[in-house]
mmCIF file of C-alpha atoms in Angstrom:
data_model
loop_
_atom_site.group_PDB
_atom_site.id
_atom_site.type_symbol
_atom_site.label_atom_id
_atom_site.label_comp_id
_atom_site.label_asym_id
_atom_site.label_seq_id
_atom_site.Cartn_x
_atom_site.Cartn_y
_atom_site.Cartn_z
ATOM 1 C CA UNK R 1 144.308 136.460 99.527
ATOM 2 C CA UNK R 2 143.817 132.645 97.719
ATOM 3 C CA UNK R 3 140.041 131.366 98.730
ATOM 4 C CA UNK R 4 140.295 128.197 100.953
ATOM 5 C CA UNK R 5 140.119 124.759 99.043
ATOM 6 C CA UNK R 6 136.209 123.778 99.033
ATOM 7 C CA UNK R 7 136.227 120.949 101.535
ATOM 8 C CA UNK R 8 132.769 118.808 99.888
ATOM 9 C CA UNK R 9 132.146 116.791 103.051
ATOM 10 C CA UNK R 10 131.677 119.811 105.150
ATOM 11 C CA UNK R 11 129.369 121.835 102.597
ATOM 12 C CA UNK R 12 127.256 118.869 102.298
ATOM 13 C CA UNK R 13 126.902 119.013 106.762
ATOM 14 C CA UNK R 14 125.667 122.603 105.664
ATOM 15 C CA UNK R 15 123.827 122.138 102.860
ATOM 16 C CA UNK R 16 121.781 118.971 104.907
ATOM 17 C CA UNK R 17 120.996 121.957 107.170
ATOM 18 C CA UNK R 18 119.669 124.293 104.355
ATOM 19 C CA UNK R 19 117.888 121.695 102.201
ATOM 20 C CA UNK R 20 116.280 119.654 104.566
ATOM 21 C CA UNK R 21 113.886 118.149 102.009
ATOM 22 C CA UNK R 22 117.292 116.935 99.943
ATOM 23 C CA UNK R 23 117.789 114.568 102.816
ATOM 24 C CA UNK R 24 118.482 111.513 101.119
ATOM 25 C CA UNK R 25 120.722 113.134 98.265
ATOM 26 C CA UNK R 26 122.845 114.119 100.695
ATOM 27 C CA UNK R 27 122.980 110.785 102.267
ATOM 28 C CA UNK R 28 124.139 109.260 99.066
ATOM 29 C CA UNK R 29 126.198 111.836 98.586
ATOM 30 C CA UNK R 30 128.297 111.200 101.640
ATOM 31 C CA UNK R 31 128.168 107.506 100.576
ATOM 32 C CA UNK R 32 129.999 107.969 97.609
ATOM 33 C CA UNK R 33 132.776 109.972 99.125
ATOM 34 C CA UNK R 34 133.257 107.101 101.160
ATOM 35 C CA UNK R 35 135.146 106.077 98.345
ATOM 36 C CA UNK R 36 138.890 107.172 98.028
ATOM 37 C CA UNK R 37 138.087 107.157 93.856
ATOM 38 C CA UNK R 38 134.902 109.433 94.318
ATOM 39 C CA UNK R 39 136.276 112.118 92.320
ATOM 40 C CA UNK R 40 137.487 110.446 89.344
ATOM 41 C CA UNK R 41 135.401 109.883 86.396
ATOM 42 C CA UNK R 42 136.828 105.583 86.405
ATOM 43 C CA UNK R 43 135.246 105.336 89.721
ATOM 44 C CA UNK R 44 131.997 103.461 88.753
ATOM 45 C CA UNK R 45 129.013 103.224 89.454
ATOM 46 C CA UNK R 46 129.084 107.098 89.826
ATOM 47 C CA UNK R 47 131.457 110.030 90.432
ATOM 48 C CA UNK R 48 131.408 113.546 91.418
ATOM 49 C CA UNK R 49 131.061 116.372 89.124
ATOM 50 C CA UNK R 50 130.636 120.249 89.394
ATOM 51 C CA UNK R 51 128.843 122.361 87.181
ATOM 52 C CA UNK R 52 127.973 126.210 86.926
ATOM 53 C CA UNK R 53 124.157 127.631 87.039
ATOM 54 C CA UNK R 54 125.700 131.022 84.962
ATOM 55 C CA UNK R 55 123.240 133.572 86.025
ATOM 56 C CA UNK R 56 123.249 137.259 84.507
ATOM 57 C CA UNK R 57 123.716 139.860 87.456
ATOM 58 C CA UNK R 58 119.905 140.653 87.530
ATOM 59 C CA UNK R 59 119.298 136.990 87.600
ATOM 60 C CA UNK R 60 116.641 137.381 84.639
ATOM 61 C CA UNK R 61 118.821 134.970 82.445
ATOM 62 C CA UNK R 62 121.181 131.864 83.034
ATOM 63 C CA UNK R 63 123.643 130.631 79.984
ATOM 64 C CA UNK R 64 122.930 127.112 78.614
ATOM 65 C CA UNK R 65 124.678 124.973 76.665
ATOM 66 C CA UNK R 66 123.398 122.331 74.520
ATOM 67 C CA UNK R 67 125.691 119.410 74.439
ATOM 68 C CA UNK R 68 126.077 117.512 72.061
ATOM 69 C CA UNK R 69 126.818 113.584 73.192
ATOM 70 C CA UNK R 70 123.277 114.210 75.558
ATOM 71 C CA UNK R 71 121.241 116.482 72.662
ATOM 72 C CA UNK R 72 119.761 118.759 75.755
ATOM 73 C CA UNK R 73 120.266 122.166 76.958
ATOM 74 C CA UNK R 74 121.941 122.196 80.277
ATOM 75 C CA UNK R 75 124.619 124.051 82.503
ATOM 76 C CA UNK R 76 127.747 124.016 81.892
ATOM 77 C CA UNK R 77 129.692 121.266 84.177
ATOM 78 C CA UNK R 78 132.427 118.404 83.788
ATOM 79 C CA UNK R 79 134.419 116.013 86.065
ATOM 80 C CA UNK R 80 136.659 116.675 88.513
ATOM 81 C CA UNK R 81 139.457 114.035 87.150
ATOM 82 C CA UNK R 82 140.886 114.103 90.900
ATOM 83 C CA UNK R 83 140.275 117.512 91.717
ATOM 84 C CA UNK R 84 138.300 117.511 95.406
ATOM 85 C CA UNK R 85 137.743 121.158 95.081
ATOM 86 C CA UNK R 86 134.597 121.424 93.223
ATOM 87 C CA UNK R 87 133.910 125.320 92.608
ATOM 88 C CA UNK R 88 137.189 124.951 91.045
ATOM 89 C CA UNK R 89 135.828 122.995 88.576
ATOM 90 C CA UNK R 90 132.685 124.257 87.836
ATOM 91 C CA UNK R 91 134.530 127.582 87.278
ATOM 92 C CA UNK R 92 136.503 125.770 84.848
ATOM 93 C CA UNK R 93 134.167 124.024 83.027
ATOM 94 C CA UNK R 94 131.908 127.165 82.982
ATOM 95 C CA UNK R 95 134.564 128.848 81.216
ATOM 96 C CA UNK R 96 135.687 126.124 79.231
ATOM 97 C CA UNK R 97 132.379 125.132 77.834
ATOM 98 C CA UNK R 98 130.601 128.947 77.459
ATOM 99 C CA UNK R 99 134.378 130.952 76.127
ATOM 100 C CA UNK R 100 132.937 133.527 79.554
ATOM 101 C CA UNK R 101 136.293 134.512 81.457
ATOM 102 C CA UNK R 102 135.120 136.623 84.095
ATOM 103 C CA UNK R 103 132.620 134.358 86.197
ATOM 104 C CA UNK R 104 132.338 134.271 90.168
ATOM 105 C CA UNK R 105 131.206 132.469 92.586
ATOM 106 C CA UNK R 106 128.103 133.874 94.288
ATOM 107 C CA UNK R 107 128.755 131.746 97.118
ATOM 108 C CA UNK R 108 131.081 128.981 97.753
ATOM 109 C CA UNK R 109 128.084 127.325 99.436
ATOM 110 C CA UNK R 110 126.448 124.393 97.324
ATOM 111 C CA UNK R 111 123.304 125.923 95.333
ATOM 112 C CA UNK R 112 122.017 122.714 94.338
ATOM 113 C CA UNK R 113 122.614 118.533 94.178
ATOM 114 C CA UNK R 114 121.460 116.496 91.949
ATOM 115 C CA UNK R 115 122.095 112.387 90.765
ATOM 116 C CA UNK R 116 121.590 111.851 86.974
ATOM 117 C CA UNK R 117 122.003 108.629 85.275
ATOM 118 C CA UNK R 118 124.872 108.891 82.168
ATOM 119 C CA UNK R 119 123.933 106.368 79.194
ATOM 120 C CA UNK R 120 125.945 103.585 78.110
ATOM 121 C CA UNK R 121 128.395 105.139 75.617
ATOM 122 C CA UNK R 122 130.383 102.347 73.364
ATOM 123 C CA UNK R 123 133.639 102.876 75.174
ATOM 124 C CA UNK R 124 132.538 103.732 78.888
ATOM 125 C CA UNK R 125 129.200 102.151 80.944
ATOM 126 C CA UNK R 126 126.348 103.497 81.946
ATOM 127 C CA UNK R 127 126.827 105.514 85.497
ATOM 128 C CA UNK R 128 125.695 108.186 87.669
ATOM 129 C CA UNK R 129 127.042 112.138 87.781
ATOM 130 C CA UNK R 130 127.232 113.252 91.860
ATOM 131 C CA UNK R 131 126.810 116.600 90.501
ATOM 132 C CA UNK R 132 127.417 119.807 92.937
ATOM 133 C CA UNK R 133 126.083 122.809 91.377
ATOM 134 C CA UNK R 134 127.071 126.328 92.041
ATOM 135 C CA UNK R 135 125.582 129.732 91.353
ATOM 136 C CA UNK R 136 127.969 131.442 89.523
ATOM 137 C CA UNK R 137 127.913 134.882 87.879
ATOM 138 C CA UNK R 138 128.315 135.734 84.081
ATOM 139 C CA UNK R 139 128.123 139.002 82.120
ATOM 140 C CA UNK R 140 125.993 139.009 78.861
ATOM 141 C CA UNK R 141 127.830 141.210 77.048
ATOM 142 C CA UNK R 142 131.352 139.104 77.366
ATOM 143 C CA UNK R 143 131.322 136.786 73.886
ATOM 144 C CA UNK R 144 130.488 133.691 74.031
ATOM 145 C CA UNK R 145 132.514 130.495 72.498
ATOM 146 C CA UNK R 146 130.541 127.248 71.959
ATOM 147 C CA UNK R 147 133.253 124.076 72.331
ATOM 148 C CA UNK R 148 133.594 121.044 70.655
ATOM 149 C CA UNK R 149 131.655 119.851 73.230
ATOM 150 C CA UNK R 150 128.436 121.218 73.010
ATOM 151 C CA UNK R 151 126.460 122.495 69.479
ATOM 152 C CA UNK R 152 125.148 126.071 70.899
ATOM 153 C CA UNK R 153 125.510 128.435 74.148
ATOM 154 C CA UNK R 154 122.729 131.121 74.640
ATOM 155 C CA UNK R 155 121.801 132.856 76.896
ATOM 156 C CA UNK R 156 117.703 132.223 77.997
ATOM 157 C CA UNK R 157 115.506 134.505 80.011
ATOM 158 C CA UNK R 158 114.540 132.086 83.046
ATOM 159 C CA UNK R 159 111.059 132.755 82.188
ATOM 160 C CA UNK R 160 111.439 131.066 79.003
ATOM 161 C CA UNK R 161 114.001 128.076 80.161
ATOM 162 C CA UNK R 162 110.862 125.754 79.444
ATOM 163 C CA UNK R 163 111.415 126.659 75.664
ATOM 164 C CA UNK R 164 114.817 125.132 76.512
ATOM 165 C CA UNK R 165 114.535 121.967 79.259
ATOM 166 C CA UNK R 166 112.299 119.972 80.852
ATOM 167 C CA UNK R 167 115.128 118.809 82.854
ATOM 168 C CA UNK R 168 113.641 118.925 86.071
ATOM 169 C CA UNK R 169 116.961 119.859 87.941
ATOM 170 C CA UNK R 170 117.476 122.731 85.583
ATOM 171 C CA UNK R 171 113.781 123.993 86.617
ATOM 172 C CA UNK R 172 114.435 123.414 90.014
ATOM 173 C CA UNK R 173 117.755 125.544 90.099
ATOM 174 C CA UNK R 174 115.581 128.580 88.222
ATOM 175 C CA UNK R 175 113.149 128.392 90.944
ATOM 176 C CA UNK R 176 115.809 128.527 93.756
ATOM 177 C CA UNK R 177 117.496 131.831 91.568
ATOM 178 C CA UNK R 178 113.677 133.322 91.827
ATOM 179 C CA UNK R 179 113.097 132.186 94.964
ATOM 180 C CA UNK R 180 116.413 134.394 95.813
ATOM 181 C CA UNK R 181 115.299 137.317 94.200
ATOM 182 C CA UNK R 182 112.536 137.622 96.788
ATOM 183 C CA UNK R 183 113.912 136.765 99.769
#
């Protein structure tokens, strides 16, 4: 049995629902998609994206990677290049950026959204990442593979992510994994 293609427009209905303080991301969310291009990374002034929150199964750690064209620790994540079903591609960019072949989806609900602005690079103009974040799980003890993309992976306790980012989304989606833990 295949899992259904993630259909964006309908997890962000649910995800309003869930999130209700997130009311305007989710507005501009559904903007964008108005937009037949939303999922390429041409479409400009912004695109989607998916990315991976890699948790460990206890949720005491989550797998960073520091990447090298931004200099910061963050999750793993890319562009869709086309492809509207986003876990699919944070699953793939999880695995391509971290080497970790046996990650899952703990949900194929959206865990977090967040709009970040993308500097001006010499060959491409500054623009906005839609990015749709899932919590996906990793196993520390599968080795890890850092990618041209990025200078490290490693894996951080959340309680010492600080030592890591001050990227406010990334301490946001640590609270929601704690937040988790004792609901």
């Amino acid at each position: 049995m295949t899992n259904p293609v993630f259909h964006l427009p309908g997890a962000l209905e649910i995800y309003a629902h869930v999130a209700a303080g997130e009311t305007l991301t989710v507005k501009r969310f559904q903007e964008l998609l108005l937009h037949p291009d939303a999922y390429q990374r041409t479409h400009l002034p912004g695109h989607i994206t998916g990315s991976a929150f890699i948790v460990s199964p206890d949720l005491e750690k989550t797998l960073l990677v520091h990447h090298a064209k931004l200099n910061r620790w963050l999750q793993p994540g890319g562009h869709c290049d086309g492809d509207q079903d986003v876990t699919r591609v944070a699953l793939r960019e999880g695995e391509e950026e971290t080497g970790l072949h046996t990650l899952r989806l703990s949900t194929s609900a959206i865990f977090d959204l967040d709009i970040h602005p993308i500097p001006q690079r010499k060959d491409f103009p500054a623009h906005d990442h839609y990015d749709v974040r899932f919590l996906v799980y990793g196993d520390p003890s599968e080795p890890i593979v850092v990618s041209e993309e990025s200078f490290d992976v490693r894996w951080v306790a959340l309680s010492q992510l600080e030592d890591y980012s001050k990227e406010e989304s990334v301490l946001r989606m640590r609270t929601k994994v704690l937040h988790s833990k004792i609901s």
